[in-house]
Short mmCIF file of C-alpha atoms and ligand atoms in Angstrom, two decimals:
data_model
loop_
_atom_site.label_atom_id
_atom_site.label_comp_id
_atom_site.label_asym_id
_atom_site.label_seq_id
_atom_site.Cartn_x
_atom_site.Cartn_y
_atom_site.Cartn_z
CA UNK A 1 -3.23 15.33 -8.20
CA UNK A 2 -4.54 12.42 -9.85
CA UNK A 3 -7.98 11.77 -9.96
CA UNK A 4 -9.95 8.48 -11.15
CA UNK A 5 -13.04 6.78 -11.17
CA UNK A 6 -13.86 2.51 -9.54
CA UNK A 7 -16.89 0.48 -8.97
CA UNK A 8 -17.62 -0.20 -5.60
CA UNK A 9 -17.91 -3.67 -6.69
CA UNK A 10 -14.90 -3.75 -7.28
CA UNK A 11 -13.29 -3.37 -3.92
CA UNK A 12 -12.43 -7.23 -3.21
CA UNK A 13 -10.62 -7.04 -6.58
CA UNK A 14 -8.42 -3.71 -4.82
CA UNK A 15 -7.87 -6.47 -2.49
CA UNK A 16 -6.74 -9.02 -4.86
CA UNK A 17 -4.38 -7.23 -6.59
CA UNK A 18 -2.65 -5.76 -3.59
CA UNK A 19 -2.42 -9.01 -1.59
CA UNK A 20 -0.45 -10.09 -5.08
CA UNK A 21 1.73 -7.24 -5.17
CA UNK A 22 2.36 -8.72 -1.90
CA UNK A 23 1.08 -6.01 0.66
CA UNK A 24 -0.60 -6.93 3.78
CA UNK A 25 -4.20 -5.80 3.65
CA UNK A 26 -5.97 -4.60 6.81
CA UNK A 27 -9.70 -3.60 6.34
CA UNK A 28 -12.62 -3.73 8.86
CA UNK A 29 -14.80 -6.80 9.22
CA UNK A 30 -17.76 -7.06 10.73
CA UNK A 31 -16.86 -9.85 13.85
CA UNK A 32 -19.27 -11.03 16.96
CA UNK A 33 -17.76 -9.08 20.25
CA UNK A 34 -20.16 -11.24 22.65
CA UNK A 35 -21.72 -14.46 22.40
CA UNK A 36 -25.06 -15.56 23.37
CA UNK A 37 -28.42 -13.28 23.41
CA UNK A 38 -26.65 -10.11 24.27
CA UNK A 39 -24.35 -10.57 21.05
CA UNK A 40 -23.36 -7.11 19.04
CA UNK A 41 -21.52 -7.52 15.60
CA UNK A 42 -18.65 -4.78 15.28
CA UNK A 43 -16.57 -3.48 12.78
CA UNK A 44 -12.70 -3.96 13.98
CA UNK A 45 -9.73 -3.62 11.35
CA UNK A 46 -8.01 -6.87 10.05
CA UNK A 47 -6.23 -8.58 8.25
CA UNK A 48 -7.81 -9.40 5.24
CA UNK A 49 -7.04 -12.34 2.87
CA UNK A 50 -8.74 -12.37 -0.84
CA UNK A 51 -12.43 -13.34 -0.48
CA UNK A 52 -12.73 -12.40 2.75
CA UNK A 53 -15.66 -11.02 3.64
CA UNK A 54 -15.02 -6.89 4.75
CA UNK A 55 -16.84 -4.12 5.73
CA UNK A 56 -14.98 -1.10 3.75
CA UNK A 57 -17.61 1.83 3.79
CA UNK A 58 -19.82 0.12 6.08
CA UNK A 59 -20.34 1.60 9.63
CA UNK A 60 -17.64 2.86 12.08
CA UNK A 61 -15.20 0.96 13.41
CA UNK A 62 -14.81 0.43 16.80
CA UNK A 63 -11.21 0.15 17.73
CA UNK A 64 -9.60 2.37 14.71
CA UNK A 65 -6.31 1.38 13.17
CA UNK A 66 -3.78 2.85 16.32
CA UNK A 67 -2.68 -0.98 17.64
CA UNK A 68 -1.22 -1.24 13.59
CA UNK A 69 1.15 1.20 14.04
CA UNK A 70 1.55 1.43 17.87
CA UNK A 71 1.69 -2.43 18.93
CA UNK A 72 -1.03 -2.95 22.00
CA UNK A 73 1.89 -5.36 23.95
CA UNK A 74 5.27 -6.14 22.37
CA UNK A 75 9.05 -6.99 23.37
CA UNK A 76 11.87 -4.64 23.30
CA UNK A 77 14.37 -7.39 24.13
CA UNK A 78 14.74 -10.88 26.04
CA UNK A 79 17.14 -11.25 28.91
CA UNK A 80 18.49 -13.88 31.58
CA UNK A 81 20.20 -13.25 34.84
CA UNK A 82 22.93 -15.15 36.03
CA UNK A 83 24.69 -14.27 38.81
CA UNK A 84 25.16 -10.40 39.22
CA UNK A 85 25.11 -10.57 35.25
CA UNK A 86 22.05 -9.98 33.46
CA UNK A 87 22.43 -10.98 29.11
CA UNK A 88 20.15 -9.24 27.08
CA UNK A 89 19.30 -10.77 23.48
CA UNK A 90 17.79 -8.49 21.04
CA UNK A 91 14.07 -9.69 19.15
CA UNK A 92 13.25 -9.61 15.90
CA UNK A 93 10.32 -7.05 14.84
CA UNK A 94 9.05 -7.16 11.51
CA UNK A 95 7.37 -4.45 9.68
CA UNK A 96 5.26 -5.54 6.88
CA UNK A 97 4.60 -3.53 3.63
CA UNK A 98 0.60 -2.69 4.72
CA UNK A 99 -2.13 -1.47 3.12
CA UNK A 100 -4.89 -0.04 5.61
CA UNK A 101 -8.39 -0.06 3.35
CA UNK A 102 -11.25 2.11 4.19
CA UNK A 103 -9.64 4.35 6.69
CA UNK A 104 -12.17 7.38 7.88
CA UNK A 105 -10.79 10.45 7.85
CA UNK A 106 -10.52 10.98 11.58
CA UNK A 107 -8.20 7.99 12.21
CA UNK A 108 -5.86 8.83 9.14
CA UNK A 109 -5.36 12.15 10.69
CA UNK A 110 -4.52 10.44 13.56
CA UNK A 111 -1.59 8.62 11.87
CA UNK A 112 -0.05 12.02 11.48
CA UNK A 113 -0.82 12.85 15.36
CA UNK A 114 1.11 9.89 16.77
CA UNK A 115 4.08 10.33 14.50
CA UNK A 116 4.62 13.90 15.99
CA UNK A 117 4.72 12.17 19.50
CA UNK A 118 6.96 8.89 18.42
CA UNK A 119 9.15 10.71 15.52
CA UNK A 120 12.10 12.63 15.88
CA UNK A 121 10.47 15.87 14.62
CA UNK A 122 9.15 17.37 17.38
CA UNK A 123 10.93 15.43 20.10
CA UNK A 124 14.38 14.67 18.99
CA UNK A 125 13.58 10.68 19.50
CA UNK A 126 13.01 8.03 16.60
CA UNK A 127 10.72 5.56 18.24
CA UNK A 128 11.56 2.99 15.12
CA UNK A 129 8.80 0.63 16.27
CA UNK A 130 6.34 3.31 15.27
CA UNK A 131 8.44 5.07 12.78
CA UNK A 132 9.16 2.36 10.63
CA UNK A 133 5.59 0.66 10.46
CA UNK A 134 4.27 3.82 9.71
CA UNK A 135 6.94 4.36 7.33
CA UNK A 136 5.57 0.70 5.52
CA UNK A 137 1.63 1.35 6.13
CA UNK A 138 -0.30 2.98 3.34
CA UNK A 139 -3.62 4.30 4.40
CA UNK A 140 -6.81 4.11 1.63
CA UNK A 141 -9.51 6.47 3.50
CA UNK A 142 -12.86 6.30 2.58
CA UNK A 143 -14.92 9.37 2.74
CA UNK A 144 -17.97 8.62 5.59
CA UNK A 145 -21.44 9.26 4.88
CA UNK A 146 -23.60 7.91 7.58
CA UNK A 147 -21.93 10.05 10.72
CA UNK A 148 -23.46 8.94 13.98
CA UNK A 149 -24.49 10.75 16.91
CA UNK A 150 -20.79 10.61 18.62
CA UNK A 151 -19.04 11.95 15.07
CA UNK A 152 -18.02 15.26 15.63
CA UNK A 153 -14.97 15.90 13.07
CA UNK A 154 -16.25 19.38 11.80
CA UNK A 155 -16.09 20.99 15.33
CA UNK A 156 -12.10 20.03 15.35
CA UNK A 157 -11.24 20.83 12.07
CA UNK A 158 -11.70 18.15 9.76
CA UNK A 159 -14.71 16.31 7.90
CA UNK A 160 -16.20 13.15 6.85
CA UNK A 161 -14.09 13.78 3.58
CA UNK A 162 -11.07 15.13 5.14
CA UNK A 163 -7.77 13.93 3.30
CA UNK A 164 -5.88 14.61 6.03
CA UNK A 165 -3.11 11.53 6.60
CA UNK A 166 -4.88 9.44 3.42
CA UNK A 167 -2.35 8.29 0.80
CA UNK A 168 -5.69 6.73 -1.98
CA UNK A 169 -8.64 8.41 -0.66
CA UNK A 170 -12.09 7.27 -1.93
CA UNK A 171 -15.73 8.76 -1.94
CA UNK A 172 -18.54 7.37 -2.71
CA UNK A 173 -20.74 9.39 -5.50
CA UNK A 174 -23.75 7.51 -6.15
CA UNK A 175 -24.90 4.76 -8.83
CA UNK A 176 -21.91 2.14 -7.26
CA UNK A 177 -18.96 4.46 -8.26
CA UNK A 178 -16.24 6.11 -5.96
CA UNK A 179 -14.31 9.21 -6.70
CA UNK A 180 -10.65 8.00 -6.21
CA UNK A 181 -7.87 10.88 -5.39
CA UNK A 182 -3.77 9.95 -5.25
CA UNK A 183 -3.17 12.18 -2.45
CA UNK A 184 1.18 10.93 -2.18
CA UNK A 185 3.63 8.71 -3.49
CA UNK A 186 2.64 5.92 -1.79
CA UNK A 187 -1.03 6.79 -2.96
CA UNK A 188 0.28 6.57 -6.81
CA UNK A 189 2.21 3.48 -6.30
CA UNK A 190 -1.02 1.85 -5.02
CA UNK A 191 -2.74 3.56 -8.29
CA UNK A 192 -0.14 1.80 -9.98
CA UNK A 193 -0.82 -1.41 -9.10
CA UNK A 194 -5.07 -0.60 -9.14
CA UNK A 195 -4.97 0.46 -12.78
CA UNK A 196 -6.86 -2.04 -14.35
CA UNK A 197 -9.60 -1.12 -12.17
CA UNK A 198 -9.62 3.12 -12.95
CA UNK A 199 -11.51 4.11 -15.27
CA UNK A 200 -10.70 7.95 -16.65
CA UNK A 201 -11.07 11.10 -14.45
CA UNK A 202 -12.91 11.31 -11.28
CA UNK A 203 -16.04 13.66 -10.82
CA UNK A 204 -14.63 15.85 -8.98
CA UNK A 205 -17.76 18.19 -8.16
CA UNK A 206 -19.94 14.67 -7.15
CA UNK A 207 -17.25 14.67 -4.67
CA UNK A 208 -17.22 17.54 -3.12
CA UNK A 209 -21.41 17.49 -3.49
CA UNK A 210 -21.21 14.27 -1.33
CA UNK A 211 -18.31 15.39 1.17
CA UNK A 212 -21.21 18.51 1.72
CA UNK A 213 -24.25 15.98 2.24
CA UNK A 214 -22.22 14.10 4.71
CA UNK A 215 -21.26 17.41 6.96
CA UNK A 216 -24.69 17.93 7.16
CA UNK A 217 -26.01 14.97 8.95
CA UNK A 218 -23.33 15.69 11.54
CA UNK A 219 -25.47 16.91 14.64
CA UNK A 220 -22.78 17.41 17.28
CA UNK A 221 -21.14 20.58 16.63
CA UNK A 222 -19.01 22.46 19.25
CA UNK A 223 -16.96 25.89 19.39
CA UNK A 224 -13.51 24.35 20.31
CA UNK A 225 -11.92 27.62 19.87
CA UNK A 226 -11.58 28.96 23.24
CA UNK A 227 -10.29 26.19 24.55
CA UNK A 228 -6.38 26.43 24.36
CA UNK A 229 -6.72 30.08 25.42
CA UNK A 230 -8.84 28.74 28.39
CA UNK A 231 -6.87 26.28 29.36
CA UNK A 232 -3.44 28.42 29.16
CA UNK A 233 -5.15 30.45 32.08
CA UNK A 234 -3.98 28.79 35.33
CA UNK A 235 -6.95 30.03 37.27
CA UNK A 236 -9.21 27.62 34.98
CA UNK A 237 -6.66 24.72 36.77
CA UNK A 238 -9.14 24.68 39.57
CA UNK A 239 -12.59 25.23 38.07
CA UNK A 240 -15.34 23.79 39.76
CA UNK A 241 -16.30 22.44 36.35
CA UNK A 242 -13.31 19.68 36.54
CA UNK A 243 -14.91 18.06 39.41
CA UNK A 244 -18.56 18.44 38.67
CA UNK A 245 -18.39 16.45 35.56
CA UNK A 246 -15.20 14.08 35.72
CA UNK A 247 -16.89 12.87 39.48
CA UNK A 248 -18.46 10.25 37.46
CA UNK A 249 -15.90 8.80 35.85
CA UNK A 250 -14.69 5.25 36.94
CA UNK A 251 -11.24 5.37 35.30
CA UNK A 252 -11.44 1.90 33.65
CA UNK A 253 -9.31 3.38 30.53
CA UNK A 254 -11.88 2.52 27.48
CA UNK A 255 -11.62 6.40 26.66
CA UNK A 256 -7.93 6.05 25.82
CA UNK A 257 -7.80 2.80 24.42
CA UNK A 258 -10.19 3.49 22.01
CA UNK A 259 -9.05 6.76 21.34
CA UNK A 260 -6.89 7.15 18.24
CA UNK A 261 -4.51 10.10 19.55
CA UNK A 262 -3.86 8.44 23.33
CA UNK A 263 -0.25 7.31 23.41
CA UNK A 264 0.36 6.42 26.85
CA UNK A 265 2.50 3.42 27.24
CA UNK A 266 4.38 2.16 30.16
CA UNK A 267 7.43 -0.57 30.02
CA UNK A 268 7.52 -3.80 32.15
CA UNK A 269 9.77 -6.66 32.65
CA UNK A 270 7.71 -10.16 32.27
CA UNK A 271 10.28 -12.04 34.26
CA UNK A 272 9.82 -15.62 35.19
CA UNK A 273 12.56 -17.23 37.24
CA UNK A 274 15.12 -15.04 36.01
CA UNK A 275 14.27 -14.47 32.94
CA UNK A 276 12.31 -13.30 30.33
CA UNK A 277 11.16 -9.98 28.26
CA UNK A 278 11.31 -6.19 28.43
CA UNK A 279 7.48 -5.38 27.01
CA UNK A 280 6.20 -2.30 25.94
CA UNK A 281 2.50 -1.73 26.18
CA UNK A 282 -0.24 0.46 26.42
CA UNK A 283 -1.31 2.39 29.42
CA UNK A 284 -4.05 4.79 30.36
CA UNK A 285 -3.64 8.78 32.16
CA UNK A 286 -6.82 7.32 33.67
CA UNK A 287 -5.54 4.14 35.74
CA UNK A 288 -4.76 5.44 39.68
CA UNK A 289 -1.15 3.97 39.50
CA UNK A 290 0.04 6.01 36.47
CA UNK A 291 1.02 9.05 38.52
CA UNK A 292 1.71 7.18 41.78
CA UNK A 293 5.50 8.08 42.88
CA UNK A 294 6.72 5.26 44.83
CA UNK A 295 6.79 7.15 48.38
CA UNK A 296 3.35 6.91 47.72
CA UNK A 297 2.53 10.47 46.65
CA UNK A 298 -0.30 11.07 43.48
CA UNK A 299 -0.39 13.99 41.77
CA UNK A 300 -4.04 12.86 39.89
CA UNK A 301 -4.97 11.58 43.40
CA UNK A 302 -8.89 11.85 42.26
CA UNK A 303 -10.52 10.99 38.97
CA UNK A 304 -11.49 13.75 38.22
CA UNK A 305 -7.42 14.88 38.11
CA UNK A 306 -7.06 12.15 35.59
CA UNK A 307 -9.96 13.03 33.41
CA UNK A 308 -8.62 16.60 33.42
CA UNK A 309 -5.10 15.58 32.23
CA UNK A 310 -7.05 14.05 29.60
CA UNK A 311 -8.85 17.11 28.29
CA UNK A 312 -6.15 19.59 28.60
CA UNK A 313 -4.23 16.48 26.94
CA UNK A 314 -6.21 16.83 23.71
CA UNK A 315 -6.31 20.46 23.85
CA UNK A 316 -3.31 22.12 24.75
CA UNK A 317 -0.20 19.25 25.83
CA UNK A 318 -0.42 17.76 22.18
CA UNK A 319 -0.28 21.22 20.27
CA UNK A 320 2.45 22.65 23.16
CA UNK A 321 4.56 20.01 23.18
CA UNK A 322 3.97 18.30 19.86
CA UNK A 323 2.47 21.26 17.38
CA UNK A 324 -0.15 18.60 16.64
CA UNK A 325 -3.92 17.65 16.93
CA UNK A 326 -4.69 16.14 20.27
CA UNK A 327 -8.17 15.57 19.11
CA UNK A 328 -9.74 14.60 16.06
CA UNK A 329 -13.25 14.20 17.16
CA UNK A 330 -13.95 10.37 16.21
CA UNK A 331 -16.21 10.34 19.39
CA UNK A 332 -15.12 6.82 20.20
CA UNK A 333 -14.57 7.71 24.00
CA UNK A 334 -18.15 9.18 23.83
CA UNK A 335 -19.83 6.03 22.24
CA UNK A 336 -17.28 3.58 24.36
CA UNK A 337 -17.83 5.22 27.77
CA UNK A 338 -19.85 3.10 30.18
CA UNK A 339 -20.95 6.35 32.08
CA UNK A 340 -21.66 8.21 29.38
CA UNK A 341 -19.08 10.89 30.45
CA UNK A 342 -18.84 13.16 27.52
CA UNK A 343 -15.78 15.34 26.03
CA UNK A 344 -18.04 17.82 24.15
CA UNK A 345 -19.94 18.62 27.40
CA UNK A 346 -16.55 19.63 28.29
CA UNK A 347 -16.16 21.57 25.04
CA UNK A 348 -19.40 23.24 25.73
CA UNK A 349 -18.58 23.93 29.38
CA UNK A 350 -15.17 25.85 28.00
CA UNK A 351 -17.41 27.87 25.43
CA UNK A 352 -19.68 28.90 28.19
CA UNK A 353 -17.04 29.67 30.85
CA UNK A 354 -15.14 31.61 28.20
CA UNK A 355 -18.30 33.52 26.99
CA UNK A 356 -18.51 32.78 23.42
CA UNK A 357 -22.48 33.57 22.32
CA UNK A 358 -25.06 31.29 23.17
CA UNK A 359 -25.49 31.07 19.27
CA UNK A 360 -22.22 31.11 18.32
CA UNK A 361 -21.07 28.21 20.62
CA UNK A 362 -22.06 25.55 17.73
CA UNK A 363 -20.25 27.34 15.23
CA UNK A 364 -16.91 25.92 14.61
CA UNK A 365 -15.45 29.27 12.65
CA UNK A 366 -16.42 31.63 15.45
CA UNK A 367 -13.41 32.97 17.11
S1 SF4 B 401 -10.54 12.36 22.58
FE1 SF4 B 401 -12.35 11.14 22.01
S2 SF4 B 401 -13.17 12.13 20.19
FE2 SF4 B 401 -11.11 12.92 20.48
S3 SF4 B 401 -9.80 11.60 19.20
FE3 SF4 B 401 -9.84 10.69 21.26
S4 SF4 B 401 -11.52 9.20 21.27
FE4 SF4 B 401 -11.76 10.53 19.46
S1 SF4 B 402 -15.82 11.65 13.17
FE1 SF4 B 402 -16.05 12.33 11.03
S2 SF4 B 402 -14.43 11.26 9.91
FE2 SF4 B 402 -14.63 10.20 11.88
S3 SF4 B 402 -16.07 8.53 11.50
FE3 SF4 B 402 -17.32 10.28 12.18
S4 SF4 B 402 -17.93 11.39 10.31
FE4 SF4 B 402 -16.26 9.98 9.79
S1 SF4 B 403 -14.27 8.77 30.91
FE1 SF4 B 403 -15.55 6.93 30.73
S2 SF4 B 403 -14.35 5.55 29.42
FE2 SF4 B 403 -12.92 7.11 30.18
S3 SF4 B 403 -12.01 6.24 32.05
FE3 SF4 B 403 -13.81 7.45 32.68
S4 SF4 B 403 -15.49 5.98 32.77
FE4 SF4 B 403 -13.86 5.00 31.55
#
């Protein structure tokens, strides 16, 4: 693996010389979401242009890099009816060469979640409209070091320097420099084209010194061990626990849209007067009408139903049915709730119920 050291300053020049080399460059910007008094500034990825202003290594981002790779609303194909004839005319869909700068850990790993749900590998389908974006997007992660009190990566196997799904990933070491690491191909063709910028070897043990430093200031820590096992156990189907906590939630969907792993998507024709476009779009397990069978019948007839499917979604239907991670612990449906309905007071509900230690039940590696 090769290693290599770059200013931080010199960033908007890693932009430069890829936007030449004629990739698309997404980073996160810092943009107004509301107007007025009440105004917050975010960070949301973007495409950047050179000299635009970015926010790589600054804060989280809110909406993560899924609707990059996994289109929010798109077209599958346009048609017209005429008669008892219907002619269907295919659309174009382009697929960029990207580069997505300053990536955190949890979302690349992400990347590699989806693919297992829209690849052929695990379900004999090729969704190309994933498969081949993905195929063109390069992801630059950038190790975090300000967690926040929603961050909890270490409890579900990875960390605010995970590698996990990065192609170039990049730490910050102190004194302006970053710690650069070609983790692939595509990593070492972006190298390439960076390597006016590299200077020698990187430091490898700064690295790991600030990866360590980072862990620490995460605060939210949770046993997610006995989880699958607890969840594999029918009885638990009908807990008292499901309805206790999920009562509160109002199934507006923010959870899953925000969340990096949710994949939901449902397919609509747009038709007006007779014509117009198959769309693909996103969906949400927590909507009322995305179990409703059209005699009428729900099988997630309350919330709390939906929120379940959600949890056991994380934690067991994505490693059954796709061998991957359902959850990566970005703890964007924590900080985007607006009830403040919590997945690791589920977590810590399960480590209870299942009787893992008082002390032990904030200690990832106990089994
Ligand atoms: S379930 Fe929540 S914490 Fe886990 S990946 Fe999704 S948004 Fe992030
Ligand atoms: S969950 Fe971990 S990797 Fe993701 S933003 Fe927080 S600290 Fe970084
Ligand atoms: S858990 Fe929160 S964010 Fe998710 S649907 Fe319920 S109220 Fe909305």
């Amino acid at each position: 693996m090769k290693t290599a050291l770059i200013n931080k300053s010199d960033i908007d020049q890693c932009i430069d010389l890829l936007s030449q080399a004629d990739y698309r460059v997404i980073a996160p910007r810092l943009q107004p979401r509301l107007d007025g008094p009440d105004g917050v500034d975010i960070h949301v990825f973007q495409e950047v242009k050179p000299g635009d202003v970015h926010s790589i290594g600054e804060g989280l981002s809110t909406t993560g890099i899924k609707e990059f790779l996994f289109a929010k609303h798109e077209p599958l194909f346009a048609y017209e009816k005429s008669g008892k004839k219907v002619n269907i005319t295919p659309v174009s869909h382009d697929f960029p060469r990207t580069v997505i700068m300053g990536v955190r850990p949890c979302d690349a790993a992400s990347s590699i979640s989806l693919n297992a749900v829209f690849s052929d590998s695990n379900v004999g389908y090729d969704d190309t409209l994933f498969t081949k974006r993905l195929e063109q997007t390069s992801f630059v992660t950038y190790s975090c070091t300000d967690p926040d009190a929603s961050c909890f990566c270490t409890s579900v196997g990875l960390g605010p320097d995970s590698d996990k799904g990065s192609d170039l990933h990049m730490t910050e070491i102190g004194d302006g420099r970053i710690h650069l690491e070609v983790k692939t191909e595509k990593g070492a063709a972006l190298a390439e084209i960076l390597g006016s910028l590299l200077q020698g070897e990187g430091d490898q043990s700064a690295r790991d010194q600030a990866g360590a430093e980072a862990q620490k200031k995460i605060s939210r820590i949770r046993n997610a061990n006995p989880i699958r096992a607890w969840l594999d156990d029918t009885t638990n189907f009908e807990d008292e626990m499901w309805q206790r906590l999920g009562e509160k939630c109002l199934g507006c969907g923010a959870c899953t849209f925000e969340c990096p792993t949710c994949h939901c998507f449902d397919m609509v024709d747009e038709d007006r007067g007779g014509k117009g476009y198959r769309v693909k779009f996103w969906d949400s397990c927590q909507f009322d009408h995305f179990t409703l069978h059209a005699s009428g019948h729900n099988p997630r007839d309350w919330q709390f139903k939906r929120y379940r499917n959600r949890f056991s979604c994380k934690f067991k239907i994505y490693e059954e049915k796709f061998e991957a991670q359902g959850c990566v612990g970005c703890g964007r449906c924590i900080r985007g709730c607006p009830v403040n309905l919590d997945i690791t007071e589920y977590m810590a509900e399960v480590a209870h119920k299942a009787a893992i230690p008082a002390a032990m039940q904030t200690d990832p590696s106990y089994e």
